Short mmCIF file of C-alpha atoms and ligand atoms in Angstrom, two decimals:
data_model
loop_
_atom_site.label_atom_id
_atom_site.label_comp_id
_atom_site.label_asym_id
_atom_site.label_seq_id
_atom_site.Cartn_x
_atom_site.Cartn_y
_atom_site.Cartn_z
CA MET C 1 141.76 2.79 -196.16
CA THR C 2 139.69 5.56 -197.74
CA THR C 3 141.58 8.07 -199.86
CA ASP C 4 139.06 10.89 -200.32
CA GLY C 5 139.13 12.24 -196.78
CA MET C 6 135.91 10.42 -195.87
CA LEU C 7 136.05 8.48 -192.63
CA ALA C 8 135.84 4.69 -192.49
CA LEU C 9 132.17 4.08 -191.65
CA HIS C 10 131.43 0.69 -190.12
CA THR C 11 127.91 -0.66 -190.29
CA LEU C 12 127.75 -2.49 -186.97
CA ARG C 13 124.15 -3.48 -187.58
CA ARG C 14 121.85 -3.13 -190.58
CA GLY C 15 118.29 -2.40 -189.45
CA VAL C 16 114.95 -1.79 -191.07
CA PRO C 17 115.17 0.72 -193.94
CA GLY C 18 113.62 4.07 -192.99
CA SER C 19 114.10 3.70 -189.24
CA LEU C 20 116.24 6.32 -187.51
CA PRO C 21 119.88 5.17 -187.42
CA LEU C 22 122.20 5.38 -184.45
CA VAL C 23 125.69 6.79 -184.99
CA VAL C 24 128.24 5.96 -182.28
CA LEU C 25 131.50 7.90 -181.87
CA HIS C 26 134.41 6.27 -180.07
CA GLY C 27 136.69 7.51 -177.32
CA PHE C 28 140.46 8.07 -177.19
CA PRO C 29 142.79 6.30 -177.96
CA VAL C 30 140.81 3.45 -179.50
CA ASP C 31 138.43 2.95 -182.43
CA HIS C 32 134.86 1.92 -183.28
CA ARG C 33 135.30 -1.54 -181.73
CA MET C 34 134.62 -0.13 -178.26
CA TRP C 35 130.91 0.04 -179.29
CA LEU C 36 130.50 -3.59 -180.40
CA ASP C 37 129.23 -4.93 -177.05
CA VAL C 38 126.54 -2.24 -176.87
CA THR C 39 125.47 -2.76 -180.48
CA ASP C 40 124.93 -6.48 -179.86
CA LEU C 41 122.33 -5.56 -177.21
CA LEU C 42 120.33 -3.07 -179.30
CA PRO C 43 117.03 -4.06 -180.93
CA GLY C 44 117.53 -5.68 -184.35
CA GLU C 45 115.55 -3.12 -186.34
CA ARG C 46 118.16 -0.42 -185.70
CA THR C 47 120.93 0.49 -188.13
CA VAL C 48 124.10 1.31 -186.18
CA LEU C 49 126.90 3.22 -187.90
CA ALA C 50 130.31 3.69 -186.33
CA PRO C 51 132.93 5.90 -187.95
CA ASP C 52 136.57 5.65 -187.01
CA LEU C 53 137.57 9.21 -186.08
CA PRO C 54 140.45 10.80 -188.06
CA GLY C 55 143.65 8.74 -187.91
CA PHE C 56 142.10 5.95 -185.81
CA GLY C 57 141.17 2.47 -187.01
CA THR C 58 141.16 2.56 -190.80
CA SER C 59 140.28 6.25 -191.26
CA PRO C 60 142.49 8.75 -193.08
CA SER C 61 144.65 11.09 -190.99
CA GLY C 62 143.44 14.28 -189.32
CA PRO C 63 145.22 16.54 -191.84
CA ASP C 64 143.71 14.55 -194.76
CA VAL C 65 140.23 14.88 -193.28
CA ALA C 66 140.84 18.60 -192.68
CA VAL C 67 141.67 19.10 -196.36
CA ALA C 68 138.55 17.17 -197.38
CA VAL C 69 136.27 19.37 -195.25
CA GLY C 70 137.99 22.60 -196.31
CA ALA C 71 139.81 23.24 -193.03
CA ASP C 72 143.45 24.10 -192.35
CA PRO C 73 145.42 20.80 -192.32
CA ALA C 74 147.96 22.34 -189.93
CA VAL C 75 145.34 22.82 -187.18
CA ALA C 76 144.11 19.79 -185.21
CA SER C 77 140.50 20.27 -184.19
CA VAL C 78 137.51 18.42 -182.78
CA ASP C 79 135.46 20.45 -185.29
CA VAL C 80 137.37 18.76 -188.14
CA MET C 81 136.35 15.41 -186.60
CA ALA C 82 132.71 16.59 -186.49
CA ASP C 83 132.79 17.93 -190.04
CA GLY C 84 134.37 14.66 -191.19
CA VAL C 85 131.63 12.62 -189.49
CA ALA C 86 128.89 14.83 -190.98
CA ALA C 87 130.37 14.67 -194.50
CA THR C 88 130.79 10.90 -194.23
CA LEU C 89 127.20 10.42 -193.06
CA ARG C 90 125.80 12.67 -195.79
CA ALA C 91 127.88 10.83 -198.42
CA ALA C 92 126.31 7.59 -197.11
CA GLY C 93 122.80 9.10 -197.51
CA VAL C 94 122.21 9.72 -193.80
CA GLU C 95 120.47 13.06 -193.26
CA ARG C 96 119.30 12.48 -189.67
CA ALA C 97 120.46 10.18 -186.89
CA VAL C 98 120.74 9.78 -183.16
CA VAL C 99 124.39 10.67 -182.43
CA ALA C 100 126.07 9.27 -179.33
CA GLY C 101 129.70 9.73 -178.34
CA LEU C 102 131.83 8.38 -175.52
CA SER C 103 134.33 10.85 -174.03
CA MET C 104 136.28 12.18 -177.07
CA GLY C 105 133.31 11.00 -179.14
CA GLY C 106 131.10 13.16 -176.90
CA TYR C 107 133.25 16.22 -177.64
CA VAL C 108 132.67 15.46 -181.34
CA ALA C 109 128.92 14.96 -180.81
CA LEU C 110 128.71 18.39 -179.13
CA SER C 111 130.58 19.96 -182.02
CA MET C 112 128.03 18.31 -184.35
CA VAL C 113 125.21 19.88 -182.32
CA GLU C 114 126.85 23.26 -182.88
CA ARG C 115 127.85 22.81 -186.53
CA HIS C 116 125.47 20.18 -187.99
CA ARG C 117 122.39 20.37 -185.79
CA ASP C 118 120.08 19.32 -188.63
CA LEU C 119 121.72 15.87 -188.53
CA VAL C 120 121.26 15.32 -184.79
CA ALA C 121 117.80 13.86 -184.07
CA GLY C 122 118.88 12.82 -180.58
CA LEU C 123 122.07 13.27 -178.54
CA GLY C 124 123.87 10.71 -176.38
CA LEU C 125 126.69 11.95 -174.13
CA VAL C 126 128.49 8.99 -172.57
CA ASP C 127 131.30 9.41 -170.01
CA THR C 128 132.11 12.84 -171.36
CA LYS C 129 132.03 16.52 -170.48
CA ALA C 130 131.15 19.83 -172.14
CA THR C 131 133.92 21.88 -170.53
CA ALA C 132 137.30 22.75 -172.09
CA ASP C 133 140.63 21.67 -170.61
CA ASP C 134 142.30 23.83 -167.99
CA ASP C 135 145.88 24.98 -168.64
CA ASP C 136 147.47 21.99 -166.84
CA ALA C 137 145.39 19.43 -168.75
CA ARG C 138 146.18 21.21 -172.03
CA ALA C 139 149.91 21.19 -171.26
CA ARG C 140 149.78 17.46 -170.37
CA ARG C 141 148.08 16.66 -173.68
CA LEU C 142 150.61 18.63 -175.71
CA ALA C 143 153.48 16.92 -173.86
CA ILE C 144 151.96 13.51 -174.69
CA ALA C 145 151.56 14.55 -178.33
CA ARG C 146 155.26 15.47 -178.50
CA GLN C 147 156.23 12.28 -176.69
CA VAL C 148 154.39 9.82 -178.98
CA LEU C 149 155.76 11.56 -182.07
CA ALA C 150 159.31 11.45 -180.67
CA ASP C 151 158.93 7.80 -179.60
CA LYS C 152 157.19 6.80 -182.85
CA ARG C 153 154.99 4.57 -180.67
CA VAL C 154 151.98 5.03 -178.42
CA GLU C 155 153.61 3.93 -175.14
CA ALA C 156 152.84 7.31 -173.53
CA VAL C 157 149.10 6.55 -173.56
CA TYR C 158 149.37 2.83 -172.83
CA GLY C 159 148.54 3.48 -169.17
CA MET C 160 145.01 4.29 -170.32
CA ARG C 161 144.40 0.54 -170.71
CA THR C 162 143.71 0.57 -166.96
CA SER C 163 143.09 4.22 -166.03
CA VAL C 164 139.94 4.43 -168.14
CA LEU C 165 138.40 1.46 -166.32
CA GLY C 166 136.78 1.87 -162.94
CA PRO C 167 138.79 0.71 -159.89
CA THR C 168 136.49 -2.33 -159.61
CA ASN C 169 137.07 -3.56 -163.16
CA ARG C 170 140.81 -2.80 -163.17
CA VAL C 171 141.08 -5.71 -160.75
CA ALA C 172 138.02 -7.83 -161.55
CA ARG C 173 138.16 -7.75 -165.37
CA PRO C 174 141.64 -8.54 -166.79
CA ASP C 175 139.84 -9.35 -170.07
CA LEU C 176 138.91 -5.66 -170.41
CA VAL C 177 142.48 -4.54 -169.69
CA GLU C 178 143.58 -6.96 -172.40
CA ARG C 179 141.08 -5.61 -174.93
CA MET C 180 142.02 -2.01 -174.18
CA SER C 181 145.72 -2.94 -174.59
CA GLU C 182 145.10 -4.47 -177.99
CA TRP C 183 142.98 -1.54 -179.21
CA ILE C 184 145.48 1.10 -178.00
CA ARG C 185 148.43 -0.73 -179.59
CA ASP C 186 146.55 -0.81 -182.91
CA GLN C 187 146.56 3.02 -183.15
CA GLY C 188 149.37 5.08 -184.65
CA PRO C 189 151.38 7.80 -182.87
CA SER C 190 150.37 10.49 -185.37
CA ALA C 191 146.65 9.80 -184.72
CA VAL C 192 147.23 9.93 -180.97
CA ALA C 193 149.21 13.19 -181.23
CA TRP C 194 146.69 14.84 -183.57
CA ALA C 195 143.74 13.90 -181.34
CA GLN C 196 145.52 15.17 -178.22
CA GLU C 197 146.16 18.51 -179.94
CA ALA C 198 142.55 18.63 -181.13
CA MET C 199 141.14 17.90 -177.66
CA ALA C 200 143.50 20.43 -176.07
CA ALA C 201 142.07 23.12 -178.36
CA ARG C 202 138.38 22.28 -177.92
CA PRO C 203 136.16 25.09 -176.63
CA ASP C 204 133.86 25.04 -173.63
CA ARG C 205 130.44 23.97 -174.92
CA THR C 206 128.56 24.06 -171.60
CA GLU C 207 126.23 26.84 -172.74
CA LEU C 208 125.39 24.89 -175.90
CA LEU C 209 123.65 22.21 -173.82
CA ALA C 210 120.67 24.42 -172.93
CA THR C 211 120.12 25.21 -176.62
CA TYR C 212 119.67 21.57 -177.68
CA ASP C 213 115.97 20.87 -177.32
CA GLY C 214 115.97 17.41 -178.94
CA PRO C 215 115.89 14.30 -176.74
CA SER C 216 119.19 13.57 -175.00
CA LEU C 217 120.78 10.94 -172.84
CA VAL C 218 123.67 11.33 -170.39
CA VAL C 219 125.42 8.14 -169.26
CA VAL C 220 128.17 7.94 -166.65
CA GLY C 221 129.94 5.14 -164.81
CA GLU C 222 129.64 5.67 -161.06
CA GLU C 223 133.42 5.06 -160.81
CA ASP C 224 134.38 7.31 -163.75
CA GLU C 225 137.47 9.26 -162.62
CA ILE C 226 137.84 11.24 -165.88
CA ALA C 227 134.30 12.60 -166.39
CA PRO C 228 132.73 11.94 -162.97
CA VAL C 229 129.09 11.64 -161.92
CA ASP C 230 128.79 15.29 -160.80
CA VAL C 231 129.85 16.43 -164.27
CA ALA C 232 127.22 14.19 -165.86
CA ARG C 233 124.52 15.44 -163.48
CA GLY C 234 125.43 19.03 -164.39
CA MET C 235 125.14 18.33 -168.13
CA SER C 236 121.87 16.47 -167.69
CA TYR C 237 120.48 19.37 -165.65
CA LYS C 238 121.30 21.83 -168.43
CA LEU C 239 119.90 19.74 -171.29
CA PRO C 240 116.18 20.55 -171.68
CA ASP C 241 115.00 16.95 -172.39
CA SER C 242 117.53 14.62 -170.79
CA ASP C 243 117.58 11.12 -169.35
CA LEU C 244 120.46 10.40 -166.91
CA VAL C 245 121.83 6.87 -166.46
CA ILE C 246 124.40 6.18 -163.72
CA VAL C 247 126.04 2.81 -164.29
CA PRO C 248 127.03 0.92 -161.12
CA ARG C 249 130.55 -0.59 -160.78
CA ALA C 250 131.76 0.97 -164.06
CA GLY C 251 134.39 3.60 -164.82
CA HIS C 252 135.01 5.72 -167.92
CA MET C 253 134.43 2.91 -170.46
CA THR C 254 130.82 1.99 -169.71
CA SER C 255 130.38 0.66 -173.27
CA ILE C 256 132.65 -2.28 -172.45
CA GLU C 257 132.46 -2.36 -168.64
CA SER C 258 128.66 -2.55 -168.48
CA PRO C 259 127.10 -2.45 -171.96
CA GLN C 260 123.51 -3.36 -170.96
CA PRO C 261 122.51 -0.09 -169.24
CA VAL C 262 124.19 1.88 -172.07
CA ALA C 263 122.22 -0.09 -174.68
CA SER C 264 118.96 0.34 -172.73
CA GLY C 265 119.50 4.10 -172.50
CA LEU C 266 120.29 4.34 -176.21
CA SER C 267 117.22 2.24 -177.12
CA ARG C 268 115.04 4.62 -175.11
CA LEU C 269 116.76 7.60 -176.77
CA LEU C 270 116.05 6.18 -180.25
CA ARG C 271 112.38 5.71 -179.36
CA ARG C 272 112.16 9.23 -177.93
CA ALA C 273 113.85 10.72 -181.02
CA GLU C 274 111.48 8.85 -183.31
CA ALA C 275 108.47 10.00 -181.28
CA ALA C 276 109.74 13.60 -181.36
CA GLY C 277 110.11 13.45 -185.15
CA SER C 278 106.72 11.93 -185.88
C1 MLT R 301 138.53 9.40 -173.93
O1 MLT R 301 138.18 8.40 -173.31
O2 MLT R 301 138.12 9.63 -175.08
C2 MLT R 301 139.48 10.36 -173.26
O3 MLT R 301 139.45 10.19 -171.88
C3 MLT R 301 139.13 11.78 -173.64
C4 MLT R 301 140.05 12.77 -173.03
O4 MLT R 301 141.26 12.53 -172.97
O5 MLT R 301 139.57 13.85 -172.63
#
């Protein structure tokens, strides 16, 4: 556990010094491990860094990270996650990277585009959206936050072990349900509550997409019920230099349901970002 408000930063792969690193941001309510299958398929010369977002995995809590980045510890925010990632990368000597996030990680990546654009040499948006929550979704999140804190356990989000998978894999891949179960049970109720409050408060960043002129990648599972294909097409249309990958027979967790197309898209994105920077 880090004690200075810096996030736990896992080096999933150590590549050739000087090549552009890839930073992968995990979804809710799990941790960096949801990127391991994709990392295994990336070319060996790439460094891959995976922070655990505040409170998840072995990272310090949201309020601790907020204090470290000079924000109000009483306010949960996706921007605190983004500032924490940026500070952690800079402390590790990373000044520029391709940043890819899945779902909640995508909300953080978009916040980084807004707040730390100099760091973002390429943008990967995986099974995510740029819009804010509507009132019903916000109320559901805040109810879950209250519930997990009252229960002192994460049972209220345990259903996500199946709901994040596509209908095909919910039945065909009990191994994935098992992995999701293990990862969800490893997280604490205060992390889950803080992240729900942070996501409930996130702004609409749709208009930001058109302002990002670096290379970008949008990935979506064709069976994603949380951030569906139409949403991904809309984001890809708005991004000036975007590659869209629709992953067959996968839901909201493409990184574990079908890692090969995700890895191929990210490899292309790294090459495009390097070409754009040269
Ligand atoms: C995730 O996978 O990170 C969640 O679906 C994000 C969310 O709840 O909006």
